[in-house]
Amino acid sequence: CASNIEGKILTIISEFHLRGFSEDPDLQPLLFGLFLSMYLVTVLGNLLVILAVISDPHLHTPMYFFLSNLSLADIGVMSTTVPKMLTNIQTHSRVISYVGCLTQMSLFIIFACMDDLLLTVMAYDRFMAICHPLHYPVIMNLHLCGFLVLVSLLFALFESQLCILIALGFTNFTEVKISNFFCDPTQVLSLSCYDNFSGNMIKYFIGAIYGFLPVLGILLSYYEIVSSILTIPSLSGKYKTFSACASHL
């Protein structure tokens, strides 16, 4: 290990300890009820979105196809993190195994990355619908929509595997406590004594690709959308056109 972590106790571990929200035993039932309610409402709401899109033929459009996949990714993010936290509250144990932590981290990255990429794809869909309405039905066909979702999934899997490969390269850790209620990737990676320049560059590269580029894509799409809307002479026409972005917003 690098000299800047000299003096710290380094250890090979088989488990981590999640910090959670509070040590007060009187607050545990309140926290359990609060987060269980939020989890059930979130999952139910997203399931209703998916069922509505599937059952209503009027919603069989690219925008709502992407929206249903976004809801599925949201369910995945919540189901990866919250049930483990609820179990920890009930059992009064905050231990998570090394393998379990890496698995949770991997699934969280996949679903969270899918969220980002699907929001970017939906912004592109709205850009095509508003800025190129005549070409929209031809370009945004079922095959392209399925391809964009598949590409988003593949990129999410690629990011997840990169982070897991970096984490598996860690053999020693400075401590075992994670300052979060789940295995947040940044928290897990920061616990290691790993201090390699190329490893840091990989992490920065991942952050730029999966953080900066999706935001840039959304901003550019909406810049073109707003520019097109401003050319519409009537106020009602502007409102009607921009309301087409309501689902994405």
Backbone as numpy.savetxt, mean C-alpha at the origin, in Angstrom:
# Nx Ny Nz CAx CAy CAz Cx Cy Cz
30.38 -5.80 11.08 29.55 -4.60 11.08 30.41 -3.36 11.08
29.80 -2.26 10.67 30.53 -1.00 10.59 30.90 -0.51 11.99
31.92 0.34 12.05 32.43 0.80 13.33 31.46 1.73 14.05
30.54 2.36 13.31 29.63 3.32 13.95 28.59 2.65 14.85
28.49 1.31 14.82 27.57 0.64 15.73 28.35 -0.16 16.79
29.62 0.19 16.89 30.47 -0.47 17.87 29.98 -0.16 19.29
29.96 -1.12 20.13 29.49 -0.92 21.50 28.07 -1.39 21.71
27.31 -1.57 20.62 25.94 -2.08 20.75 25.97 -3.60 20.79
25.03 -4.17 21.49 24.94 -5.62 21.58 24.26 -6.14 20.31
24.94 -6.99 19.56 24.40 -7.55 18.34 24.02 -8.99 18.58
22.90 -9.38 18.02 22.42 -10.74 18.29 21.68 -11.30 17.09
21.73 -12.61 16.96 20.92 -13.32 15.98 19.63 -13.72 16.68
18.50 -13.31 16.14 17.23 -13.50 16.85 16.29 -14.39 16.05
15.29 -14.91 16.77 14.26 -15.72 16.13 12.89 -15.06 16.22
12.82 -13.89 16.91 11.54 -13.22 17.06 11.75 -11.73 17.34
10.70 -10.95 17.09 10.69 -9.52 17.39 9.59 -9.24 18.40
9.66 -8.06 19.02 8.63 -7.61 19.95 8.03 -6.31 19.44
6.73 -6.34 19.15 6.02 -5.17 18.66 5.64 -4.28 19.84
5.78 -2.98 19.67 5.55 -2.07 20.79 4.07 -1.89 21.09
3.22 -1.80 20.08 1.80 -1.60 20.32 1.49 -0.15 20.63
0.27 0.09 21.16 -0.19 1.46 21.40 -0.08 1.88 22.87
-0.34 0.96 23.79 -0.34 1.33 25.19 -0.03 0.12 26.06
0.66 0.38 27.17 0.95 -0.68 28.14 -0.13 -0.78 29.21
-1.02 0.21 29.26 -2.05 0.26 30.30 -3.06 -0.88 30.09
-3.18 -1.81 31.05 -4.11 -2.94 30.88 -5.57 -2.50 30.82
-5.89 -1.35 31.44 -7.28 -0.87 31.41 -7.69 -0.38 30.03
-6.71 0.00 29.22 -7.02 0.50 27.88 -7.13 -0.62 26.84
-6.66 -1.81 27.17 -6.63 -2.90 26.17 -8.01 -3.26 25.62
-9.06 -3.42 26.48 -10.39 -3.72 25.92 -10.91 -2.61 25.02
-10.64 -1.35 25.40 -11.08 -0.21 24.58 -10.39 -0.21 23.23
-9.07 -0.44 23.25 -8.32 -0.49 21.99 -8.78 -1.64 21.11
-9.02 -2.78 21.74 -9.47 -3.95 20.97 -10.81 -3.67 20.29
-11.77 -3.12 21.04 -13.08 -2.81 20.47 -13.01 -1.75 19.39
-12.17 -0.73 19.62 -12.05 0.36 18.65 -11.49 -0.13 17.32
-10.37 -0.86 17.39 -9.72 -1.30 16.16 -10.44 -2.45 15.48
-11.12 -3.29 16.26 -11.93 -4.33 15.64 -13.09 -3.70 14.87
-13.72 -2.68 15.44 -14.83 -2.00 14.75 -14.34 -1.33 13.48
-13.20 -0.63 13.57 -12.65 0.04 12.39 -12.29 -0.98 11.30
-11.72 -2.10 11.73 -11.33 -3.14 10.76 -12.56 -3.71 10.05
-13.60 -4.04 10.81 -14.81 -4.62 10.23 -15.50 -3.63 9.29
-15.57 -2.37 9.69 -16.19 -1.35 8.83 -15.41 -1.18 7.53
-14.08 -1.16 7.65 -13.24 -1.00 6.46 -13.38 -2.18 5.50
-13.31 -3.39 6.05 -13.43 -4.58 5.20 -14.81 -4.65 4.57
-15.85 -4.40 5.37 -17.22 -4.44 4.85 -17.43 -3.39 3.77
-16.94 -2.18 4.00 -17.09 -1.12 3.01 -16.44 -1.47 1.68
-15.22 -2.01 1.75 -14.53 -2.38 0.52 -15.19 -3.58 -0.17
-15.71 -4.52 0.62 -16.43 -5.66 0.03 -17.69 -5.20 -0.68
-18.38 -4.22 -0.11 -19.58 -3.69 -0.75 -19.25 -3.01 -2.08
-18.12 -2.32 -2.12 -17.67 -1.70 -3.38 -17.44 -2.78 -4.44
-16.75 -3.85 -4.06 -16.46 -4.94 -5.00 -17.74 -5.61 -5.47
-18.66 -5.89 -4.54 -19.93 -6.54 -4.90 -20.78 -5.64 -5.79
-20.77 -4.33 -5.51 -21.54 -3.39 -6.33 -21.02 -3.37 -7.76
-19.70 -3.36 -7.91 -19.11 -3.33 -9.26 -19.40 -4.62 -10.01
-19.35 -5.75 -9.30 -19.60 -7.04 -9.96 -21.06 -7.18 -10.36
-21.97 -6.73 -9.49 -23.40 -6.99 -9.70 -24.08 -6.00 -10.64
-23.55 -4.80 -10.77 -24.20 -3.77 -11.59 -23.52 -3.68 -12.96
-24.20 -4.05 -14.05 -23.59 -3.97 -15.39 -23.18 -2.56 -15.78
-23.85 -1.53 -15.21 -23.49 -0.15 -15.53 -22.11 0.23 -14.99
-21.63 -0.54 -14.04 -20.32 -0.26 -13.45 -19.20 -1.11 -14.04
-19.51 -1.83 -15.11 -18.49 -2.64 -15.77 -17.68 -1.77 -16.73
-17.00 -0.81 -16.15 -16.16 0.12 -16.91 -14.74 0.06 -16.34
-13.75 0.56 -17.10 -12.36 0.50 -16.60 -12.19 1.15 -15.24
-12.84 2.33 -15.04 -12.65 3.04 -13.78 -13.09 2.19 -12.57
-14.25 1.58 -12.68 -14.77 0.79 -11.56 -14.09 -0.57 -11.46
-13.54 -1.05 -12.56 -12.72 -2.27 -12.51 -11.47 -2.01 -11.68
-10.82 -0.85 -11.92 -9.64 -0.50 -11.13 -10.03 -0.22 -9.67
-11.19 0.40 -9.48 -11.64 0.72 -8.13 -11.88 -0.55 -7.30
-12.45 -1.57 -7.93 -12.68 -2.82 -7.21 -11.36 -3.50 -6.84
-10.37 -3.42 -7.72 -9.05 -3.97 -7.40 -8.37 -3.16 -6.30
-8.60 -1.85 -6.31 -8.07 -1.00 -5.24 -8.68 -1.38 -3.89
-9.99 -1.66 -3.88 -10.66 -2.08 -2.65 -10.10 -3.41 -2.16
-9.80 -4.30 -3.10 -9.22 -5.60 -2.73 -7.84 -5.41 -2.10
-7.05 -4.49 -2.67 -5.73 -4.20 -2.10 -5.85 -3.58 -0.72
-6.86 -2.72 -0.53 -7.09 -2.10 0.79 -7.43 -3.16 1.84
-8.26 -4.12 1.45 -8.59 -5.22 2.37 -7.32 -5.99 2.73
-6.46 -6.20 1.75 -5.21 -6.91 1.98 -4.31 -6.17 2.96
-4.18 -4.85 2.81 -3.35 -4.06 3.72 -3.85 -4.18 5.15
-5.17 -4.02 5.33 -5.75 -4.09 6.67 -5.63 -5.49 7.27
-5.88 -6.51 6.44 -5.87 -7.89 6.94 -4.46 -8.38 7.24
-3.47 -7.74 6.68 -2.08 -8.11 6.94 -1.62 -7.60 8.30
-2.15 -6.46 8.73 -1.62 -5.81 9.93 -2.54 -5.88 11.15
-3.84 -5.58 10.96 -4.74 -5.40 12.11 -5.04 -6.70 12.86
-5.35 -7.84 12.20 -5.65 -9.06 12.97 -4.54 -9.47 13.92
-3.29 -9.34 13.51 -2.17 -9.68 14.39 -2.15 -8.75 15.60
-2.43 -7.46 15.38 -2.47 -6.51 16.48 -3.59 -6.86 17.46
-4.77 -7.23 16.93 -5.90 -7.61 17.78 -5.58 -8.87 18.59
-4.91 -9.82 17.95 -4.49 -11.04 18.65 -3.53 -10.72 19.78
-2.58 -9.81 19.51 -1.61 -9.42 20.53 -2.29 -8.77 21.73
-3.32 -7.95 21.47 -4.04 -7.29 22.56 -4.76 -8.32 23.42
-5.39 -9.31 22.77 -6.14 -10.32 23.50 -5.24 -11.27 24.30
-4.11 -11.62 23.73 -3.22 -12.59 24.38 -2.19 -11.92 25.29
-2.16 -10.57 25.27 -1.19 -9.80 26.06 0.25 -10.20 25.71
0.44 -10.54 24.45 1.77 -10.89 23.96 2.04 -10.12 22.67
3.20 -9.55 22.57 3.54 -8.76 21.39 4.69 -9.38 20.60
4.85 -10.67 20.79 5.92 -11.38 20.10 5.46 -11.78 18.71
6.35 -11.62 17.73 6.11 -12.13 16.38 7.39 -12.81 15.91
7.28 -13.96 15.34 8.46 -14.72 14.93 9.18 -14.01 13.79
10.44 -14.37 13.61 11.25 -13.78 12.54 10.62 -14.05 11.18
10.22 -15.31 10.96 9.58 -15.67 9.68 8.24 -14.96 9.54
7.47 -14.92 10.64 6.18 -14.25 10.60 6.32 -12.77 10.31
7.36 -12.15 10.86 7.60 -10.73 10.64 7.94 -10.45 9.18
8.82 -11.27 8.61 9.19 -11.09 7.20 7.99 -11.35 6.28
7.15 -12.32 6.65 5.95 -12.60 5.85 4.99 -11.43 5.90
4.76 -10.90 7.10 3.87 -9.74 7.24 4.43 -8.54 6.48
5.71 -8.32 6.58 6.34 -7.21 5.88 6.20 -7.37 4.37
6.39 -8.58 3.88 6.28 -8.85 2.45 4.87 -8.59 1.93
3.86 -9.12 2.64 2.47 -8.93 2.22 2.05 -7.47 2.30
2.51 -6.78 3.35 2.19 -5.36 3.49 2.74 -4.56 2.31
3.98 -4.85 1.92 4.60 -4.14 0.80 3.83 -4.40 -0.49
3.43 -5.66 -0.71 2.70 -6.01 -1.93 1.40 -5.21 -2.03
0.59 -5.25 -0.97 -0.72 -4.59 -1.02 -0.60 -3.07 -1.02
0.35 -2.53 -0.24 0.53 -1.08 -0.21 1.04 -0.57 -1.55
1.94 -1.32 -2.15 2.46 -0.93 -3.47 1.36 -1.03 -4.52
0.52 -2.06 -4.42 -0.62 -2.17 -5.33 -1.53 -0.96 -5.22
-1.74 -0.48 -4.00 -2.53 0.73 -3.78 -1.96 1.90 -4.58
-0.66 2.14 -4.41 -0.02 3.26 -5.10 -0.13 3.14 -6.61
0.19 1.96 -7.13 0.22 1.78 -8.57 -1.17 1.82 -9.19
-2.17 1.27 -8.47 -3.54 1.31 -8.99 -4.09 2.73 -9.02
-3.73 3.53 -8.01 -4.14 4.94 -8.02 -3.52 5.67 -9.21
-2.29 5.31 -9.57 -1.63 5.90 -10.73 -2.31 5.47 -12.02
-2.64 4.18 -12.10 -3.35 3.66 -13.28 -4.72 4.32 -13.42
-5.42 4.53 -12.30 -6.73 5.18 -12.35 -6.61 6.62 -12.80
-5.54 7.31 -12.41 -5.31 8.68 -12.87 -5.08 8.70 -14.38
-4.34 7.71 -14.88 -4.12 7.61 -16.33 -5.44 7.33 -17.05
-6.28 6.49 -16.44 -7.59 6.19 -17.03 -8.44 7.45 -17.14
-8.44 8.28 -16.10 -9.21 9.54 -16.14 -8.61 10.51 -17.15
-7.30 10.51 -17.28 -6.63 11.35 -18.28 -7.08 10.98 -19.68
-7.12 9.67 -19.97 -7.54 9.23 -21.29 -9.02 9.54 -21.53
-9.85 9.37 -20.49 -11.29 9.59 -20.65 -11.62 11.04 -20.91
-10.89 11.97 -20.29 -11.21 13.40 -20.41 -10.43 14.07 -21.53
-9.18 13.73 -21.67 -8.34 14.41 -22.66 -8.41 13.75 -24.05
-8.74 12.47 -24.11 -8.84 11.77 -25.40 -10.12 10.94 -25.43
-11.29 11.57 -25.33 -12.55 10.82 -25.19 -12.89 9.95 -26.40
-12.49 10.37 -27.60 -12.83 9.59 -28.80 -12.02 8.31 -28.89
-10.79 8.35 -28.40 -9.94 7.16 -28.44 -10.09 6.28 -27.20
-10.76 6.80 -26.18 -10.83 6.11 -24.89 -11.42 4.70 -24.99
-12.58 4.50 -25.64 -13.15 3.14 -25.68 -12.25 2.12 -26.37
-11.45 2.59 -27.33 -10.58 1.67 -28.07 -9.32 1.35 -27.26
-8.73 2.40 -26.67 -7.47 2.21 -25.95 -7.69 1.47 -24.62
-8.64 1.95 -23.82 -8.87 1.35 -22.50 -9.84 0.18 -22.60
-9.43 -0.84 -23.32 -10.25 -2.04 -23.46 -9.97 -3.01 -22.32
-10.72 -4.10 -22.30 -10.62 -5.07 -21.20 -9.23 -5.66 -21.11
-8.61 -5.93 -22.24 -7.28 -6.54 -22.23 -6.24 -5.61 -21.62
-6.30 -4.33 -21.99 -5.34 -3.37 -21.44 -5.55 -3.18 -19.94
-6.82 -3.12 -19.51 -7.11 -2.96 -18.08 -6.56 -4.13 -17.27
-6.80 -5.35 -17.76 -6.26 -6.53 -17.08 -4.74 -6.52 -17.08
-4.14 -6.07 -18.20 -2.68 -6.01 -18.30 -2.10 -5.02 -17.29
-2.76 -3.85 -17.13 -2.27 -2.83 -16.20 -2.34 -3.31 -14.76
-3.42 -4.03 -14.41 -3.53 -4.59 -13.05 -2.46 -5.65 -12.84
-2.22 -6.50 -13.85 -1.20 -7.53 -13.73 0.19 -6.92 -13.59
0.47 -5.87 -14.36 1.77 -5.20 -14.26 1.94 -4.58 -12.87
0.88 -3.98 -12.34 0.93 -3.41 -10.99 1.26 -4.48 -9.96
0.64 -5.64 -10.11 0.90 -6.75 -9.19 2.34 -7.24 -9.31
2.84 -7.35 -10.53 4.21 -7.82 -10.74 5.23 -6.84 -10.17
5.00 -5.54 -10.35 5.90 -4.53 -9.78 5.85 -4.59 -8.25
4.65 -4.81 -7.69 4.51 -4.91 -6.24 5.27 -6.13 -5.72
5.15 -7.25 -6.42 5.88 -8.46 -6.03 7.39 -8.25 -6.12
7.81 -7.54 -7.16 9.24 -7.28 -7.34 9.79 -6.43 -6.20
9.04 -5.38 -5.80 9.48 -4.55 -4.68 9.54 -5.36 -3.39
8.52 -6.19 -3.17 8.48 -7.01 -1.97 9.67 -7.95 -1.90
9.99 -8.59 -3.02 11.11 -9.53 -3.02 12.44 -8.83 -2.83
12.57 -7.61 -3.36 13.80 -6.84 -3.16 14.01 -6.56 -1.68
12.94 -6.10 -1.00 13.04 -5.78 0.42 13.32 -7.04 1.25
12.70 -8.15 0.87 12.93 -9.39 1.60 14.38 -9.86 1.41
14.90 -9.72 0.20 16.29 -10.12 -0.06 17.25 -9.28 0.77
16.95 -7.97 0.90 17.78 -7.11 1.73 17.70 -7.55 3.19
16.46 -7.82 3.65 16.27 -8.23 5.04 16.94 -9.57 5.34
16.89 -10.50 4.40 17.50 -11.81 4.61 19.02 -11.73 4.67
19.56 -10.63 4.13 21.01 -10.43 4.21 21.47 -10.00 5.59
20.52 -9.64 6.45 20.87 -9.23 7.82 21.07 -10.48 8.67
22.20 -10.56 9.32 22.46 -11.69 10.21 22.43 -11.28 11.67
22.63 -9.99 11.94 22.65 -9.50 13.32 21.76 -8.28 13.46
21.17 -8.11 14.64 20.31 -6.98 14.92 20.76 -6.28 16.20
20.60 -4.96 16.25 21.01 -4.21 17.42 20.00 -4.33 18.55
18.73 -4.58 18.22 17.69 -4.80 19.23 16.54 -5.55 18.58
15.56 -5.95 19.40 14.47 -6.76 18.88 13.12 -6.06 18.97
13.08 -4.84 19.52 11.82 -4.12 19.67 11.53 -3.27 18.43
10.33 -3.45 17.89 9.88 -2.67 16.73 8.90 -1.61 17.21
9.20 -0.36 16.92 8.37 0.75 17.41 7.12 0.95 16.56
6.34 -0.10 16.44 5.11 -0.03 15.67 4.25 -1.23 16.08
2.98 -1.24 15.59 2.10 -2.36 15.93 2.17 -3.47 14.90
3.00 -3.28 13.87 3.23 -4.33 12.87 4.66 -4.20 12.37
5.09 -5.16 11.55 6.46 -5.16 11.05 6.61 -4.19 9.88
6.69 -2.93 10.22 6.87 -1.89 9.23 8.25 -2.06 8.59
8.34 -2.10 7.26 9.64 -2.36 6.60 10.74 -1.41 7.04
10.44 -0.12 7.16 11.49 0.83 7.55 11.98 0.55 8.97
11.07 0.13 9.86 11.46 -0.18 11.23 12.34 -1.43 11.28
11.93 -2.46 10.54 12.69 -3.72 10.56 14.08 -3.51 10.00
14.18 -2.81 8.88 15.48 -2.62 8.24 16.38 -1.73 9.08
15.80 -0.80 9.86 16.61 0.11 10.66 17.19 -0.58 11.90
16.65 -1.75 12.29 17.15 -2.46 13.46 18.44 -3.21 13.19
18.76 -3.39 11.93 19.93 -4.19 11.59 21.20 -3.36 11.71
22.30 -4.07 11.89 23.60 -3.40 11.91 24.14 -3.25 10.49
23.36 -3.63 9.52 23.77 -3.57 8.12 24.00 -2.12 7.73
25.15 -1.81 7.22 25.48 -0.43 6.86 26.29 -0.42 5.57
25.68 -0.89 4.53 26.36 -1.03 3.26 25.85 0.02 2.29
26.75 0.69 1.59 26.36 1.78 0.70 25.45 1.29 -0.42
25.79 0.16 -1.01 24.97 -0.36 -2.12 23.58 -0.75 -1.63
23.50 -1.28 -0.40 22.19 -1.63 0.16 21.33 -0.40 0.35
21.93 0.69 0.85 21.18 1.93 1.02 20.73 2.48 -0.33
21.58 2.37 -1.32 21.22 2.86 -2.66 20.03 2.09 -3.22
19.99 0.78 -2.95 18.85 -0.02 -3.40 17.57 0.45 -2.74
17.64 0.74 -1.42 16.45 1.22 -0.71 15.99 2.57 -1.24
16.94 3.47 -1.52 16.57 4.78 -2.07 15.98 4.63 -3.47
16.54 3.70 -4.23 16.02 3.45 -5.58 14.59 2.94 -5.52
14.33 2.02 -4.59 12.97 1.48 -4.42 12.02 2.60 -4.02
12.46 3.46 -3.10 11.61 4.57 -2.66 11.29 5.52 -3.80
12.27 5.78 -4.65 12.04 6.69 -5.78 11.09 6.08 -6.80
11.29 4.81 -7.11 10.47 4.15 -8.12 9.02 4.00 -7.65
8.84 3.54 -6.41 7.49 3.20 -5.94 6.84 4.33 -5.13
7.57 5.38 -4.86 6.99 6.51 -4.16 6.88 7.74 -5.03
8.01 8.20 -5.56 8.04 9.45 -6.33 7.34 9.32 -7.68
7.62 8.25 -8.41 7.08 8.12 -9.77 5.55 8.01 -9.80
4.90 7.20 -8.91 3.44 7.19 -8.91 2.82 8.56 -8.62
3.38 9.27 -7.64 2.87 10.61 -7.32 3.05 11.54 -8.52
4.21 11.46 -9.17 4.47 12.29 -10.34 3.49 11.96 -11.46
3.20 10.66 -11.66 2.24 10.26 -12.69 0.85 10.81 -12.42
0.42 10.76 -11.15 -0.90 11.29 -10.79 -0.96 12.79 -11.00
0.08 13.51 -10.58 0.10 14.97 -10.72 0.11 15.39 -12.19
0.89 14.70 -13.01 0.93 15.03 -14.43 -0.42 14.75 -15.10
-1.06 13.64 -14.72 -2.37 13.31 -15.30 -3.39 14.38 -14.95
-3.39 14.82 -13.71 -4.37 15.83 -13.29 -4.03 17.22 -13.81
-2.78 17.47 -14.07 -2.41 18.73 -14.73 -3.03 18.79 -16.12
-2.93 17.68 -16.86 -3.53 17.63 -18.20 -5.06 17.67 -18.11
-5.62 16.99 -17.10 -7.08 16.97 -16.93 -7.60 18.38 -16.65
-6.99 19.07 -15.70 -7.42 20.42 -15.35 -7.24 21.37 -16.52
-6.14 21.21 -17.25 -5.91 22.06 -18.43 -7.01 21.86 -19.47
-7.42 20.61 -19.66 -8.50 20.33 -20.63 -9.83 20.88 -20.15
-10.11 20.75 -18.85 -11.38 21.24 -18.30 -11.49 22.75 -18.41
-10.38 23.46 -18.23 -10.39 24.92 -18.30 -10.74 25.44 -19.69
-10.54 24.61 -20.70 -10.88 25.04 -22.07 -12.37 24.91 -22.38
-13.12 24.24 -21.50 -14.57 24.09 -21.69 -15.25 25.41 -21.34
-16.06 25.97 -22.24 -16.63 27.31 -21.99 -17.66 27.36 -20.87
-18.56 26.38 -20.78 -19.65 26.46 -19.80 -19.23 25.91 -18.45
-19.77 26.52 -17.38 -19.47 26.07 -16.03 -20.05 24.69 -15.76
-21.26 24.44 -16.29 -21.88 23.12 -16.10 -21.08 22.04 -16.81
-20.52 22.38 -17.96 -19.69 21.42 -18.70 -18.42 21.09 -17.94
-17.82 22.11 -17.31 -16.62 21.88 -16.51 -16.93 20.98 -15.33
-18.05 21.26 -14.66 -18.43 20.46 -13.49 -18.72 19.02 -13.89
-19.45 18.84 -14.97 -19.80 17.49 -15.42 -18.55 16.69 -15.80
-17.61 17.34 -16.45 -16.39 16.65 -16.87 -15.53 16.28 -15.67
-15.38 17.24 -14.74 -14.52 16.98 -13.59 -15.14 15.96 -12.63
-16.48 15.89 -12.64 -17.16 14.90 -11.78 -16.85 13.47 -12.19
-16.36 13.30 -13.43 -15.94 11.97 -13.88 -14.74 11.45 -13.09
-14.05 12.36 -12.38 -12.88 11.97 -11.57 -13.26 11.66 -10.12
-14.57 11.74 -9.81 -15.01 11.61 -8.42 -14.58 10.29 -7.80
-14.73 9.18 -8.53 -14.38 7.86 -7.99 -12.90 7.80 -7.63
-12.07 8.33 -8.49 -10.63 8.30 -8.22 -10.26 9.20 -7.06
-10.85 10.41 -7.06 -10.55 11.35 -5.97 -11.00 10.80 -4.63
